[in-house]
mmCIF file of C-alpha atoms (C1' of nucleotides) in Angstrom:
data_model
loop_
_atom_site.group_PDB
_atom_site.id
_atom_site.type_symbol
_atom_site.label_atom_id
_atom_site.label_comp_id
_atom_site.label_asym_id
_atom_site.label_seq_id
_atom_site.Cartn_x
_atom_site.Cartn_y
_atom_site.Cartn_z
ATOM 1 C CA UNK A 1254 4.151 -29.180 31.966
ATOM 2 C CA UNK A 1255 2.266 -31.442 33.521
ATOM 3 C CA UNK A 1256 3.287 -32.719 36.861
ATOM 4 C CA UNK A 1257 2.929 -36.533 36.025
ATOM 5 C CA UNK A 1258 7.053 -37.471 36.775
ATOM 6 C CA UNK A 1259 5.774 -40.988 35.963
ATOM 7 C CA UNK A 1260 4.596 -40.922 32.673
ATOM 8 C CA UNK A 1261 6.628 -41.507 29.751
ATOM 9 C CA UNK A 1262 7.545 -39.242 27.488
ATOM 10 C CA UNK A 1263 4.607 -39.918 24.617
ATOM 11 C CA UNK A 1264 2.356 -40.373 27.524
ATOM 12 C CA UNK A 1265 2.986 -36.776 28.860
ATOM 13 C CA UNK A 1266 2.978 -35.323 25.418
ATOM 14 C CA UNK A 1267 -0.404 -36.350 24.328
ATOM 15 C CA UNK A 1268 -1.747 -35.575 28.083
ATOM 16 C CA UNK A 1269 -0.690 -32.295 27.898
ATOM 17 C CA UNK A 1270 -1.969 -32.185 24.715
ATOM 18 C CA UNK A 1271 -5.283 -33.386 25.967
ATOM 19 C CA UNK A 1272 -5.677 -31.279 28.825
ATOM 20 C CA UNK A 1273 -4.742 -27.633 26.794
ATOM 21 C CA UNK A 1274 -7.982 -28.572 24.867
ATOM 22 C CA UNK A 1275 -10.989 -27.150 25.346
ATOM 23 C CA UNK A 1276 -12.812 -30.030 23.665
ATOM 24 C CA UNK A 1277 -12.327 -33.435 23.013
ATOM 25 C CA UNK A 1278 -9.420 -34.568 20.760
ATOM 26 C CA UNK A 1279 -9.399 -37.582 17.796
ATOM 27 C CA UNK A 1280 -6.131 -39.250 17.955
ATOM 28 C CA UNK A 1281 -5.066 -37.788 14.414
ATOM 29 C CA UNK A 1282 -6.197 -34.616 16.047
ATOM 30 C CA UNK A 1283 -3.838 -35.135 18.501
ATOM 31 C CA UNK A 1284 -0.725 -36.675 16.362
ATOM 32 C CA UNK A 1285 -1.336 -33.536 13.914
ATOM 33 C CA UNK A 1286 -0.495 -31.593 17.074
ATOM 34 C CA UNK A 1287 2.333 -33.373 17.880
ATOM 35 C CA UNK A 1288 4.278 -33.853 14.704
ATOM 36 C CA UNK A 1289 6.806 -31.172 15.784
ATOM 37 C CA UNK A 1290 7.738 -33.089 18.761
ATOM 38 C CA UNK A 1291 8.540 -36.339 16.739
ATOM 39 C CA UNK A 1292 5.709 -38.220 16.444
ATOM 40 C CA UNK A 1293 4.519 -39.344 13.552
ATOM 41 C CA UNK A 1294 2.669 -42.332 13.844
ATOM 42 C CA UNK A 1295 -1.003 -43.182 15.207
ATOM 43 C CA UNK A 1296 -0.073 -46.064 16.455
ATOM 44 C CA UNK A 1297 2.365 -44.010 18.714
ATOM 45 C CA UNK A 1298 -0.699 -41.908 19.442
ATOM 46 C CA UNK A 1299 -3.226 -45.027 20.366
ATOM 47 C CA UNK A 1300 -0.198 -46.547 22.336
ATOM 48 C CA UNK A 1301 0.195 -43.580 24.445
ATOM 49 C CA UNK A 1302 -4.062 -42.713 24.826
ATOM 50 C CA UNK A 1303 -4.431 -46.759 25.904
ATOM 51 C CA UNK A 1304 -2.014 -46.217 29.074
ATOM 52 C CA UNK A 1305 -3.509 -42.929 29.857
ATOM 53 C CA UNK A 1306 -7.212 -44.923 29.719
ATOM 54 C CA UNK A 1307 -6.038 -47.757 32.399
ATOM 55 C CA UNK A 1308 -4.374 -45.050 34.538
ATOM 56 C CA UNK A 1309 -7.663 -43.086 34.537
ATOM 57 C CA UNK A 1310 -5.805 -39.834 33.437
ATOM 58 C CA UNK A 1311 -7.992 -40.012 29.987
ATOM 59 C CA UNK A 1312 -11.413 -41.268 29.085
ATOM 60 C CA UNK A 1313 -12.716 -42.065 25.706
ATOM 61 C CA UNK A 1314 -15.462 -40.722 23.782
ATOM 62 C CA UNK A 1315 -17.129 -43.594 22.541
ATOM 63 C CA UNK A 1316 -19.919 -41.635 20.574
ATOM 64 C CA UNK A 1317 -17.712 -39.410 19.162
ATOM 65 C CA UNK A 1318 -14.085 -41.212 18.538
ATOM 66 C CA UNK A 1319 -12.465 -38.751 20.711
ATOM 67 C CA UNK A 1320 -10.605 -38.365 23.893
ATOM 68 C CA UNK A 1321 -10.722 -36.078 26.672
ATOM 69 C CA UNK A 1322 -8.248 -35.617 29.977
ATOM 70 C CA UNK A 1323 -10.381 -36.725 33.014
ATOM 71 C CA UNK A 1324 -11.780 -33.645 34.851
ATOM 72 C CA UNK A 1325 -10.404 -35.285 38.325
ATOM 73 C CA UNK A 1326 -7.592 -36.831 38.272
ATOM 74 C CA UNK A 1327 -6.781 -36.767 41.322
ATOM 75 C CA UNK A 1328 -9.769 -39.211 42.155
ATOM 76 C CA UNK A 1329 -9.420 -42.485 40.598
ATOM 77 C CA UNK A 1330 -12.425 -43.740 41.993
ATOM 78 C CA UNK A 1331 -15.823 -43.701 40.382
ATOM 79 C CA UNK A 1332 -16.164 -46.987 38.617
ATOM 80 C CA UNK A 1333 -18.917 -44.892 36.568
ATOM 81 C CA UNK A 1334 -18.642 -41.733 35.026
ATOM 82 C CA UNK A 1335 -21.154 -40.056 32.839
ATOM 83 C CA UNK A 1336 -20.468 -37.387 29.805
ATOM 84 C CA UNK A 1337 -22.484 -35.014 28.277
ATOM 85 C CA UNK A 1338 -21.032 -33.835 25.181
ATOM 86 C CA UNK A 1339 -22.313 -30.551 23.757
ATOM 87 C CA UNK A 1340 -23.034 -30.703 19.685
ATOM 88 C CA UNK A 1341 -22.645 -27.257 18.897
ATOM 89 C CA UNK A 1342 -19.351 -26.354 20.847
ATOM 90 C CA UNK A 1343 -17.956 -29.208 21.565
ATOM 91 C CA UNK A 1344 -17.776 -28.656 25.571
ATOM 92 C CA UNK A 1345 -17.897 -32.154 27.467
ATOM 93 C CA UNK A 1346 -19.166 -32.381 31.590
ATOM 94 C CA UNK A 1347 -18.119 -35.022 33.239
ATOM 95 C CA UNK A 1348 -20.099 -36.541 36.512
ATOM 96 C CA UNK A 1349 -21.263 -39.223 38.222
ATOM 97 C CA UNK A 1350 -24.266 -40.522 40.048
ATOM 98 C CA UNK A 1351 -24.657 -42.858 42.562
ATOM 99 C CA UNK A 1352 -27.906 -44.078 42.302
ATOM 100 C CA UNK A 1353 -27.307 -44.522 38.561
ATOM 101 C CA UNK A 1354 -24.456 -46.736 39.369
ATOM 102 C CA UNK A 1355 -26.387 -48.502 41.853
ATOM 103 C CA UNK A 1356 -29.454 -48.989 39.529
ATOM 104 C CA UNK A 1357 -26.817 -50.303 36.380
ATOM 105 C CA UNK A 1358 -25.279 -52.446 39.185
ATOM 106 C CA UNK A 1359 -28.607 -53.792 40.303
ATOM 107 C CA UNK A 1360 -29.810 -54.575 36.575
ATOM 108 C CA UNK A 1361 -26.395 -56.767 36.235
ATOM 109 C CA UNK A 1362 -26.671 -58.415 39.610
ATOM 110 C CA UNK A 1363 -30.023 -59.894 38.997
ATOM 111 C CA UNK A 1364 -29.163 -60.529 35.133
ATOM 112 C CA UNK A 1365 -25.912 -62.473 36.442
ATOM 113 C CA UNK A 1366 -23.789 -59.778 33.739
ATOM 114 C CA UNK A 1367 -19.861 -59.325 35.431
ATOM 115 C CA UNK A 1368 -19.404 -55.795 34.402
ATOM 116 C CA UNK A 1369 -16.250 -54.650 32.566
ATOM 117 C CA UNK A 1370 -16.765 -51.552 31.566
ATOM 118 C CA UNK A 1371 -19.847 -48.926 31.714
ATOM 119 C CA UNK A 1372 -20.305 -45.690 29.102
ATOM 120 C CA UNK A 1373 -22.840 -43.103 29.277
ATOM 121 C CA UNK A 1374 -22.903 -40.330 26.754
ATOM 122 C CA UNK A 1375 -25.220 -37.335 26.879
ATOM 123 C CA UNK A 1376 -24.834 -35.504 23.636
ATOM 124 C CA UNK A 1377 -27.238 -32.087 23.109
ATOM 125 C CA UNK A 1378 -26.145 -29.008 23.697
ATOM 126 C CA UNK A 1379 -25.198 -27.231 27.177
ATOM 127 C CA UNK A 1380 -26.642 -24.402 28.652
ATOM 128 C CA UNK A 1381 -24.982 -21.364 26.515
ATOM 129 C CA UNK A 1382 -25.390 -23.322 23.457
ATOM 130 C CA UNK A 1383 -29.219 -23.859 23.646
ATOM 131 C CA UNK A 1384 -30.226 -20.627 24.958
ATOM 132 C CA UNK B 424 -40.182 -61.546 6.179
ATOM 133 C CA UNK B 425 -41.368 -58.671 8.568
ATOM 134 C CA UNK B 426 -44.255 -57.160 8.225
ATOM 135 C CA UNK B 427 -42.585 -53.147 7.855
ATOM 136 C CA UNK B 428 -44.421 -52.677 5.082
ATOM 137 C CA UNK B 429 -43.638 -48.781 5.495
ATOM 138 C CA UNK B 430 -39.917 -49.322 4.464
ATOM 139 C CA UNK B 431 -38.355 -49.451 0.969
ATOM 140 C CA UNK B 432 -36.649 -52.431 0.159
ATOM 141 C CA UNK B 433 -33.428 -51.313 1.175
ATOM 142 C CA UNK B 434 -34.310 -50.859 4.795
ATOM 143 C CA UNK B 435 -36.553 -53.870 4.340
ATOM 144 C CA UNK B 436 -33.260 -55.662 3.413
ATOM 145 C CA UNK B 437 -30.934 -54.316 6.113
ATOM 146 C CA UNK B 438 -33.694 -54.414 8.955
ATOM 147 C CA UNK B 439 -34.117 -58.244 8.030
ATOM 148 C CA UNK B 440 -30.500 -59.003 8.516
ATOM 149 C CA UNK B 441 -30.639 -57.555 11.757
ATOM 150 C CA UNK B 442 -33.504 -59.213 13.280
ATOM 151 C CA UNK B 443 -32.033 -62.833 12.016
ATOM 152 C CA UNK B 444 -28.630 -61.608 13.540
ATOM 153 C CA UNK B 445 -27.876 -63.089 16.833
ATOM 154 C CA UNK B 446 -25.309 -60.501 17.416
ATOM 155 C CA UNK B 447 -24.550 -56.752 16.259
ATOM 156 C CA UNK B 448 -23.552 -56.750 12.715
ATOM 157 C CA UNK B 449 -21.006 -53.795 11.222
ATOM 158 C CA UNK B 450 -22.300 -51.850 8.367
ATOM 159 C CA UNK B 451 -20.202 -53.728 6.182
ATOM 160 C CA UNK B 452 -21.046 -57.105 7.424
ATOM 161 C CA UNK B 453 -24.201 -56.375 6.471
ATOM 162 C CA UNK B 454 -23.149 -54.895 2.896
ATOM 163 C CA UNK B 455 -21.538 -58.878 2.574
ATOM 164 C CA UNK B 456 -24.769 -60.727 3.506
ATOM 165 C CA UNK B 457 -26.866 -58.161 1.105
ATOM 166 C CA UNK B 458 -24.224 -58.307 -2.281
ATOM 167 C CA UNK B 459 -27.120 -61.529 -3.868
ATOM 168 C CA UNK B 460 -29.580 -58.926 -3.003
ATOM 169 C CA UNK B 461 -27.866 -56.100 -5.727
ATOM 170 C CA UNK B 462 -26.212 -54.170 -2.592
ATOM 171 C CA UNK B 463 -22.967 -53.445 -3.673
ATOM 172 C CA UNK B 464 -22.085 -49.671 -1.414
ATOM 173 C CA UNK B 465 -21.649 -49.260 1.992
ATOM 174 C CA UNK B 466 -23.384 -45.846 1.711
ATOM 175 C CA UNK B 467 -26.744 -48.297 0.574
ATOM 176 C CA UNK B 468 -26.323 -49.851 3.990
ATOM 177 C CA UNK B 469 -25.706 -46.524 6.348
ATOM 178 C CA UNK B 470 -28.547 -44.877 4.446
ATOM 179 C CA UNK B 471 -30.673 -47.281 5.645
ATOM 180 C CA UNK B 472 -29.605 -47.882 9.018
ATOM 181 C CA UNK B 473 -30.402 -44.147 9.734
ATOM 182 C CA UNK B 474 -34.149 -44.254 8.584
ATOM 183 C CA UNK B 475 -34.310 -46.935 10.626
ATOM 184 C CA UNK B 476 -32.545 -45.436 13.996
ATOM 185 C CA UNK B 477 -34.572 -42.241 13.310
ATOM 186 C CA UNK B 478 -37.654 -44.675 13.902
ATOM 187 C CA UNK B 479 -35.910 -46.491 16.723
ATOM 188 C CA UNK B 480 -35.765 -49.692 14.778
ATOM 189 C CA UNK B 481 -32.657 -50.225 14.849
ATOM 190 C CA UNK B 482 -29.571 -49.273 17.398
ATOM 191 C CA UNK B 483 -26.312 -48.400 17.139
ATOM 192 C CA UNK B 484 -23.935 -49.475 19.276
ATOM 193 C CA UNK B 485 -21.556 -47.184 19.493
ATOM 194 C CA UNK B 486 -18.800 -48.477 21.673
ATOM 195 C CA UNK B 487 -18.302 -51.508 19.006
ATOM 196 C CA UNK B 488 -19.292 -49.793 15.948
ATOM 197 C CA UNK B 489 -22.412 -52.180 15.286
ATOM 198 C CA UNK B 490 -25.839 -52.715 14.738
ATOM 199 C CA UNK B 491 -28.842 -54.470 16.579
ATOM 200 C CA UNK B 492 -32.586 -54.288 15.479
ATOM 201 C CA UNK B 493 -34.625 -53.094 18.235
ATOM 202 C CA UNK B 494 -35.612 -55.713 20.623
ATOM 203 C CA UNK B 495 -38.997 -54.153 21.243
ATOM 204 C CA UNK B 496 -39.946 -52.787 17.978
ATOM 205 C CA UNK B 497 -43.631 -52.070 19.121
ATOM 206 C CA UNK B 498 -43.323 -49.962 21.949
ATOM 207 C CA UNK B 499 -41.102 -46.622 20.581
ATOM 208 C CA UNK B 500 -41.358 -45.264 23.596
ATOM 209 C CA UNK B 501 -37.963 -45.454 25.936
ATOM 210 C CA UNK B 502 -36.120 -41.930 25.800
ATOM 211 C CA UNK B 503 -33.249 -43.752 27.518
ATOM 212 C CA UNK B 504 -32.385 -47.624 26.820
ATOM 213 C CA UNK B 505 -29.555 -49.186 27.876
ATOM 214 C CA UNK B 506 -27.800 -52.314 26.347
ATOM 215 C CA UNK B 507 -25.523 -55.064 27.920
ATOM 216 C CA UNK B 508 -23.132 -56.486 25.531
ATOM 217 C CA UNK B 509 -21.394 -59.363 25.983
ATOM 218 C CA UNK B 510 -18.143 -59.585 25.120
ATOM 219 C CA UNK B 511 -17.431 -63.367 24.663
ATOM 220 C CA UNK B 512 -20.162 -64.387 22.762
ATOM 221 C CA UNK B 513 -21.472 -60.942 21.624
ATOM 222 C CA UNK B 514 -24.907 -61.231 22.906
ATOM 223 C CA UNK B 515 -27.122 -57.922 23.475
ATOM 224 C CA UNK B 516 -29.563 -57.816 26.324
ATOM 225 C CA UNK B 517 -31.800 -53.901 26.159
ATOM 226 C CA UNK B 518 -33.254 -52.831 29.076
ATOM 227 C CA UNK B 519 -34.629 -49.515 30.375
ATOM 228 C CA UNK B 520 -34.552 -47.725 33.993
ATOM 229 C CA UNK B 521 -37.249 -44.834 35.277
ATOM 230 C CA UNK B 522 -35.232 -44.472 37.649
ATOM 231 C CA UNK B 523 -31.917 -43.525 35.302
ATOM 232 C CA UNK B 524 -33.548 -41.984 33.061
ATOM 233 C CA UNK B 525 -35.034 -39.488 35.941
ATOM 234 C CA UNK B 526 -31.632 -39.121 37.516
ATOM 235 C CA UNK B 527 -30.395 -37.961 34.089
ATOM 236 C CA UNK B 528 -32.809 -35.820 33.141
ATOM 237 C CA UNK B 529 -32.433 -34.074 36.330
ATOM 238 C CA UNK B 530 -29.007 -33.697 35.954
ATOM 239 C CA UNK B 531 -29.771 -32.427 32.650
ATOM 240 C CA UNK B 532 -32.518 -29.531 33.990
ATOM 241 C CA UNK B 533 -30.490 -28.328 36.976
ATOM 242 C CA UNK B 534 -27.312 -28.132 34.233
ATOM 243 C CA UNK B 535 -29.382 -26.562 31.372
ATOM 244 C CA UNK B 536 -28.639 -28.976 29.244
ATOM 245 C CA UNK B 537 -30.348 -29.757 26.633
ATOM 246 C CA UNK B 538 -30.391 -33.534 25.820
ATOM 247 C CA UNK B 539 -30.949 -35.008 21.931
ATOM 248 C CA UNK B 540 -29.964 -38.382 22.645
ATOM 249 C CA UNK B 541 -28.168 -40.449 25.287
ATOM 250 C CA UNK B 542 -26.250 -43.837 25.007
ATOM 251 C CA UNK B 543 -25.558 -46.154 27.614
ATOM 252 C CA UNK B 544 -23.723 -49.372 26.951
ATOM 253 C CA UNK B 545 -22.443 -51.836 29.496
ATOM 254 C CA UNK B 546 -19.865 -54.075 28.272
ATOM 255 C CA UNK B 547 -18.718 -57.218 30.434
ATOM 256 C CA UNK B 548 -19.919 -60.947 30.112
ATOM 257 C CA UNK B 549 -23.264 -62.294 30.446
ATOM 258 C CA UNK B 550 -24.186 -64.662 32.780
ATOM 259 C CA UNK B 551 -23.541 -67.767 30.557
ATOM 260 C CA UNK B 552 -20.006 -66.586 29.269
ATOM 261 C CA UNK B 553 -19.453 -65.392 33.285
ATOM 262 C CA UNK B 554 -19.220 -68.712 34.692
ATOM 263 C "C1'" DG C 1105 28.102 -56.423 31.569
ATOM 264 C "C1'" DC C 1106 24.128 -58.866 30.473
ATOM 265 C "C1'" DC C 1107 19.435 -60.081 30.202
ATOM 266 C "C1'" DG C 1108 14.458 -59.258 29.904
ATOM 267 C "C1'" DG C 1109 10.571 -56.462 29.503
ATOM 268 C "C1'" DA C 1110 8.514 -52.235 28.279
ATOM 269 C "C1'" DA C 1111 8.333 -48.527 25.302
ATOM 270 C "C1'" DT C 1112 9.276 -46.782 20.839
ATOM 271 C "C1'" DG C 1113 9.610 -46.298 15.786
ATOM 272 C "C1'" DT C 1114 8.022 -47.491 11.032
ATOM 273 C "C1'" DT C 1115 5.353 -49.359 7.338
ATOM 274 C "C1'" DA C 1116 1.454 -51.276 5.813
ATOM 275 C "C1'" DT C 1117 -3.167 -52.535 6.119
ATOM 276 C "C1'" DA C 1118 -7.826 -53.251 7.957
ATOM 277 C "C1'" DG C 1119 -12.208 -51.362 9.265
ATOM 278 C "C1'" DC C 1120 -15.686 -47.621 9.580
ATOM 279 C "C1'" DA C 1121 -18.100 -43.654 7.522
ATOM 280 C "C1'" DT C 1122 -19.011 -39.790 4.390
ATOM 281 C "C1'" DT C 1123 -18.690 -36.629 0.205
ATOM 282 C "C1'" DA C 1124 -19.984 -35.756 -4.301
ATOM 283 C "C1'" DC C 1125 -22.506 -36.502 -8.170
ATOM 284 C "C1'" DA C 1126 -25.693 -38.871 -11.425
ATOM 285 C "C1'" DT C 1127 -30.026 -41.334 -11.844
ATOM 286 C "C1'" DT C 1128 -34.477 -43.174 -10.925
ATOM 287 C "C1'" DG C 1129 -39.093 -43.475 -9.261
ATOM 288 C "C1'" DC C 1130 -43.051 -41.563 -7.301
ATOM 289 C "C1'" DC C 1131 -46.612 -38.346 -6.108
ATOM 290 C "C1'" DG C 1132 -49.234 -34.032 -6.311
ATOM 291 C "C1'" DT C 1133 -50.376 -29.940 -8.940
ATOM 292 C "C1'" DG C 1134 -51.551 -27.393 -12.797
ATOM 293 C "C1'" DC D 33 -50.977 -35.846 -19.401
ATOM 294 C "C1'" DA D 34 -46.871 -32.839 -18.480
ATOM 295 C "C1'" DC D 35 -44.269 -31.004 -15.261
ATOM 296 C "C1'" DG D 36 -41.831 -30.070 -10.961
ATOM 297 C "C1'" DG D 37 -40.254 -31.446 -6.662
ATOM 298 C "C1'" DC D 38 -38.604 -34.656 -3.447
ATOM 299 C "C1'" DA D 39 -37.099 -38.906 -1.582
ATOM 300 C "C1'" DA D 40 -34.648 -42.944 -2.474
ATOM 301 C "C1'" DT D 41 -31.172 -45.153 -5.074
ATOM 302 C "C1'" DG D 42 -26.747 -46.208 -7.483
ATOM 303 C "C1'" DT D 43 -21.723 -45.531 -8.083
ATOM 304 C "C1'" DA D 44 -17.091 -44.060 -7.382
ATOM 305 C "C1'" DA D 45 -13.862 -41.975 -4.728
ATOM 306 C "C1'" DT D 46 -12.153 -40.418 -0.540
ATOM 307 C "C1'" DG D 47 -11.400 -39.546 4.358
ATOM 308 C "C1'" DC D 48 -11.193 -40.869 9.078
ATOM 309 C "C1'" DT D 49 -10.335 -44.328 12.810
ATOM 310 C "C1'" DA D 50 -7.712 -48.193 14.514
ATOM 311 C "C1'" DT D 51 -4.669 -52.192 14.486
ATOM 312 C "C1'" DA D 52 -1.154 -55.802 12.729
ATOM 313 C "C1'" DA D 53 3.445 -57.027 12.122
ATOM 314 C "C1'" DC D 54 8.066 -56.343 12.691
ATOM 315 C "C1'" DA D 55 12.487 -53.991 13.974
ATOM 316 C "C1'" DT D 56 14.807 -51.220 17.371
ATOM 317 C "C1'" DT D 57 15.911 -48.776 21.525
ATOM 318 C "C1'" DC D 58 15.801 -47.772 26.291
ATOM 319 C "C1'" DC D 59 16.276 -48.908 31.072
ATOM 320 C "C1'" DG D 60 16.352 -51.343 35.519
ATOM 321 C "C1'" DG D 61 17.722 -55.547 38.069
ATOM 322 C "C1'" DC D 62 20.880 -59.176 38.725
#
DNA sequence: GCCGGAATGTTATAGCATTACATTGCCGTG
DNA sequence: CACGGCAATGTAATGCTATAACATTCCGGC
């Protein structure tokens, strides 16, 4: 029950899906999940989780082929976010850091590189988990 | 023809393909290059590439599913390196920040996390493909 | 009403990675 | 030397992740 009116119907489906999870979500994870509501394919699935990644509602786990709603949604700004993805339960922070932007930004200025697309992935284990 | 005298021949074999790559290569791209060598299993190939990430000769890429041999084999130190990949012409440039790495680890004390490995990965074009 | 574009549905397939099990080779100890 | 243990290897089968190709439906603007 999401209030995002402008979504379409897979869209709001596998964002709801996505943000009732405490950890992040595989596609098939996700379809399994939403086989009762009609869907059935991954494509369907991958369709739905590529619109939610350009809208910024969803990011990708690149380290761990999963997906996770974006902690701030409201925000669509940070054109850098950083994850850090706990190995034992599976709990994923999401921040960002401005002089870590400005550092990657620096490196790509000097080297020329046009920046697409930046991903930073902490994986350990949090602060419950390691203690 | 590199003197890792230290490997077996399979990581001999897959470490060798890497370094004469000029891009990432997929597990099974290598597998095809290494069939006239007796390879014939893509487990052969993973089992190889993770001796040689556990002694940070090799890197996976994780955001295209690939591999790259490390760019600066000698030194193993770098907790934290970074890679630029091009995605025109698929070239890899590997660099490191102190001052990244120190906002991250920060990050990482003041949250209690505790960090096993970290992947950064810029994707974008490189200067050449840029212009 | 009609057209065009986006979203959807469906099947099949491609690409990436691991499980399970059998075998081999090597080294240190007794 | 025999033996035991351990790492590496070989092989087959399977599972997970993602996309291609094509048909259909939905919906808003003219």
């Amino acid at each position: 029950m999401s209030a995002h009116t402008d979504l379409t119907r897979n869209q709001s489906l596998v964002l709801d899906r996505l943000e009732k999870a405490e950890t992040p979500m595989s596609a098939y994870a996700i379809l399994d999940q939403l086989r009762d509501d009609g869907l059935r394919a991954p494509l369907q699935i991958y369709r739905a989780l590529d619109k939610l990644l350009d809208m910024g509602l969803a990011h990708r786990l690149e380290s761990i082929n999963a997906f996770v709603a974006c902690a701030h949604p409201h925000c669509h700004a940070s054109g850098l976010i950083a994850f850090a993805i706990c190995e034992k339960c599976g709990q994923v922070s999401e921040f960002s850091d401005e002089i870590v932007r400005d550092r990657l930004a620096g490196w790509a200025d000097r080297e020329g590189f046009v920046v697409n697309r930046t991903t930073m992935e902490i994986r350990g284990n949090c602060r419950a988990c390691a203690a």
